[in-house]
């Protein structure tokens, strides 16, 4: 991303022409899946229309604030959508959380397509391929207004301050 080029250029004191942004892509199997495989969904969560967070324990993925935002959402919303979390073990808010651990890449298309929204409020990303995968599957994306996320998502995502759980929840 241009964000990451600037960061590298400044850190290494390089002239503008020595670094070029080359955008990542996503696999062609990421596309809107109109006929959902219920077996895949049931393998990870018992219903469609869930919120999906593809995070892990890396601090930049912002899992703690995402969970705080989810707690605020549960308090404020009449519709309490469950949250599917990949690669994260968490004991809080257990009745509404599903944390199956690793999710096979082949299953992501179905899960993105079945999700109500994809949460990606990372603190910093050089690019953010999961956003593109979710968008390619027709899933609304909520992501951060920091680093490369606004550049990559453009106007096709809801941008929030990742430091503010209340903004993520809203």
CSV table of C-alpha atoms in Angstrom, one decimal:
chain,number,residue,atom,x,y,z
A,1,UNK,CA,0.0,0.0,0.0
A,2,UNK,CA,1.0,3.6,-0.3
A,3,UNK,CA,0.8,3.8,3.5
A,4,UNK,CA,3.4,1.1,3.9
A,5,UNK,CA,5.6,2.6,1.1
A,6,UNK,CA,5.7,5.9,3.0
A,7,UNK,CA,6.5,4.1,6.3
A,8,UNK,CA,9.4,2.2,4.7
A,9,UNK,CA,10.6,5.2,2.8
A,10,UNK,CA,10.7,7.3,5.9
A,11,UNK,CA,12.4,4.6,8.0
A,12,UNK,CA,15.1,3.9,5.5
A,13,UNK,CA,15.4,7.5,4.2
A,14,UNK,CA,14.8,6.5,0.6
A,15,UNK,CA,13.8,8.8,-2.3
A,16,UNK,CA,10.3,8.4,-3.7
A,17,UNK,CA,11.2,6.5,-6.8
A,18,UNK,CA,12.9,3.6,-5.0
A,19,UNK,CA,9.7,2.0,-3.7
A,20,UNK,CA,6.5,1.3,-5.5
A,21,UNK,CA,3.2,0.1,-4.1
A,22,UNK,CA,1.9,-3.1,-5.5
A,23,UNK,CA,-1.5,-4.1,-4.3
A,24,UNK,CA,-2.3,-7.6,-3.1
A,25,UNK,CA,-5.1,-9.6,-4.6
A,26,UNK,CA,-7.3,-12.4,-3.4
A,27,UNK,CA,-8.0,-15.9,-4.7
A,28,UNK,CA,-10.7,-16.1,-7.3
A,29,UNK,CA,-12.7,-18.6,-5.2
A,30,UNK,CA,-13.6,-15.6,-2.9
A,31,UNK,CA,-16.9,-14.5,-4.5
A,32,UNK,CA,-20.5,-14.2,-3.3
A,33,UNK,CA,-21.8,-17.7,-2.5
A,34,UNK,CA,-25.5,-17.7,-3.2
A,35,UNK,CA,-25.9,-21.4,-2.2
A,36,UNK,CA,-24.4,-21.7,1.2
A,37,UNK,CA,-23.1,-25.1,2.4
A,38,UNK,CA,-24.9,-25.4,5.7
A,39,UNK,CA,-22.5,-28.2,6.8
A,40,UNK,CA,-19.6,-25.7,6.7
A,41,UNK,CA,-21.6,-23.1,8.6
A,42,UNK,CA,-22.7,-25.6,11.2
A,43,UNK,CA,-19.1,-26.8,11.6
A,44,UNK,CA,-18.2,-23.3,13.1
A,45,UNK,CA,-21.5,-21.7,14.2
A,46,UNK,CA,-25.1,-22.9,14.4
A,47,UNK,CA,-26.7,-20.1,12.4
A,48,UNK,CA,-26.2,-17.6,9.6
A,49,UNK,CA,-26.4,-13.8,10.0
A,50,UNK,CA,-23.5,-13.7,12.5
A,51,UNK,CA,-20.7,-11.2,13.0
A,52,UNK,CA,-17.3,-12.5,11.8
A,53,UNK,CA,-14.0,-11.5,13.3
A,54,UNK,CA,-10.9,-13.1,11.7
A,55,UNK,CA,-8.4,-12.1,14.4
A,56,UNK,CA,-5.7,-13.7,16.5
A,57,UNK,CA,-3.6,-12.8,19.5
A,58,UNK,CA,-1.4,-10.4,17.7
A,59,UNK,CA,-2.0,-7.0,19.4
A,60,UNK,CA,-2.4,-5.1,16.1
A,61,UNK,CA,-5.5,-7.2,15.4
A,62,UNK,CA,-7.2,-5.3,18.2
A,63,UNK,CA,-9.1,-8.3,19.6
A,64,UNK,CA,-9.5,-6.8,23.1
A,65,UNK,CA,-11.3,-3.7,21.8
A,66,UNK,CA,-13.3,-5.7,19.3
A,67,UNK,CA,-14.6,-7.8,22.2
A,68,UNK,CA,-15.3,-4.7,24.3
A,69,UNK,CA,-17.2,-3.3,21.3
A,70,UNK,CA,-19.1,-6.5,20.9
A,71,UNK,CA,-20.1,-6.3,24.6
A,72,UNK,CA,-21.4,-2.7,24.0
A,73,UNK,CA,-23.2,-3.9,20.9
A,74,UNK,CA,-25.0,-6.7,22.9
A,75,UNK,CA,-26.1,-4.2,25.6
A,76,UNK,CA,-27.5,-1.7,23.0
A,77,UNK,CA,-28.9,-4.0,20.3
A,78,UNK,CA,-32.3,-5.7,20.2
A,79,UNK,CA,-30.9,-8.2,17.8
A,80,UNK,CA,-28.1,-10.0,19.4
A,81,UNK,CA,-26.1,-11.5,16.6
A,82,UNK,CA,-23.5,-14.1,17.6
A,83,UNK,CA,-19.9,-13.5,17.0
A,84,UNK,CA,-17.7,-16.0,15.2
A,85,UNK,CA,-14.0,-15.5,16.1
A,86,UNK,CA,-11.2,-17.4,14.3
A,87,UNK,CA,-7.8,-18.1,15.8
A,88,UNK,CA,-8.7,-16.7,19.3
A,89,UNK,CA,-9.6,-18.4,22.5
A,90,UNK,CA,-11.7,-16.1,24.8
A,91,UNK,CA,-13.7,-16.8,27.9
A,92,UNK,CA,-15.7,-13.5,28.0
A,93,UNK,CA,-19.2,-13.2,26.6
A,94,UNK,CA,-19.3,-17.0,26.1
A,95,UNK,CA,-23.1,-17.3,25.4
A,96,UNK,CA,-22.7,-15.3,22.2
A,97,UNK,CA,-19.2,-16.3,21.1
A,98,UNK,CA,-18.1,-19.1,18.8
A,99,UNK,CA,-14.4,-19.7,18.7
A,100,UNK,CA,-13.6,-22.8,16.7
A,101,UNK,CA,-9.9,-22.0,16.4
A,102,UNK,CA,-8.4,-22.4,12.9
A,103,UNK,CA,-10.8,-22.0,10.0
A,104,UNK,CA,-9.8,-23.8,6.7
A,105,UNK,CA,-9.3,-21.3,3.9
A,106,UNK,CA,-11.7,-23.3,1.7
A,107,UNK,CA,-14.4,-22.7,4.2
A,108,UNK,CA,-13.9,-18.9,4.4
A,109,UNK,CA,-16.0,-18.2,1.3
A,110,UNK,CA,-19.1,-19.8,2.9
A,111,UNK,CA,-18.5,-18.1,6.2
A,112,UNK,CA,-17.9,-14.7,4.6
A,113,UNK,CA,-21.0,-15.1,2.5
A,114,UNK,CA,-23.1,-16.2,5.5
A,115,UNK,CA,-21.9,-13.4,7.8
A,116,UNK,CA,-24.0,-10.3,8.5
A,117,UNK,CA,-20.8,-8.3,8.6
A,118,UNK,CA,-17.0,-8.8,8.8
A,119,UNK,CA,-15.2,-7.0,11.6
A,120,UNK,CA,-11.6,-5.9,10.8
A,121,UNK,CA,-10.8,-3.1,13.3
A,122,UNK,CA,-7.1,-3.8,13.2
A,123,UNK,CA,-4.7,-1.2,14.7
A,124,UNK,CA,-2.3,-1.4,11.8
A,125,UNK,CA,-2.2,-3.3,8.5
A,126,UNK,CA,0.1,-3.0,5.5
A,127,UNK,CA,-2.7,-4.0,3.3
A,128,UNK,CA,-5.6,-6.1,4.7
A,129,UNK,CA,-6.4,-9.0,2.3
A,130,UNK,CA,-9.3,-10.4,4.5
A,131,UNK,CA,-11.2,-7.1,3.8
A,132,UNK,CA,-11.0,-7.8,0.1
A,133,UNK,CA,-12.0,-11.4,0.6
A,134,UNK,CA,-15.1,-10.4,2.5
A,135,UNK,CA,-16.0,-7.7,0.0
A,136,UNK,CA,-15.6,-10.1,-2.8
A,137,UNK,CA,-18.1,-12.3,-1.1
A,138,UNK,CA,-20.6,-9.5,-0.8
A,139,UNK,CA,-20.2,-9.1,3.0
A,140,UNK,CA,-20.3,-5.6,4.6
A,141,UNK,CA,-17.0,-4.7,6.2
A,142,UNK,CA,-16.3,-2.6,9.3
A,143,UNK,CA,-12.6,-1.7,9.5
A,144,UNK,CA,-10.2,0.9,10.9
A,145,UNK,CA,-9.7,4.4,9.7
A,146,UNK,CA,-5.9,3.9,10.2
A,147,UNK,CA,-2.9,2.8,8.3
A,148,UNK,CA,-3.7,1.1,4.9
A,149,UNK,CA,-7.3,0.2,5.6
A,150,UNK,CA,-9.0,3.4,4.3
A,151,UNK,CA,-6.8,3.2,1.2
A,152,UNK,CA,-7.6,-0.4,0.5
A,153,UNK,CA,-11.3,-0.3,1.5
A,154,UNK,CA,-12.1,3.0,-0.1
A,155,UNK,CA,-15.7,4.0,0.2
A,156,UNK,CA,-16.8,0.3,0.4
A,157,UNK,CA,-16.5,-0.2,4.1
A,158,UNK,CA,-17.5,1.5,7.3
A,159,UNK,CA,-14.4,3.1,8.8
A,160,UNK,CA,-14.1,3.4,12.6
A,161,UNK,CA,-11.5,4.5,15.1
A,162,UNK,CA,-10.0,1.2,16.3
A,163,UNK,CA,-9.1,2.7,19.6
A,164,UNK,CA,-12.8,3.4,20.4
A,165,UNK,CA,-14.9,0.3,21.2
A,166,UNK,CA,-18.0,2.5,21.2
A,167,UNK,CA,-17.4,3.5,17.5
A,168,UNK,CA,-16.8,-0.2,16.5
A,169,UNK,CA,-20.0,-1.1,18.4
A,170,UNK,CA,-22.1,1.6,16.8
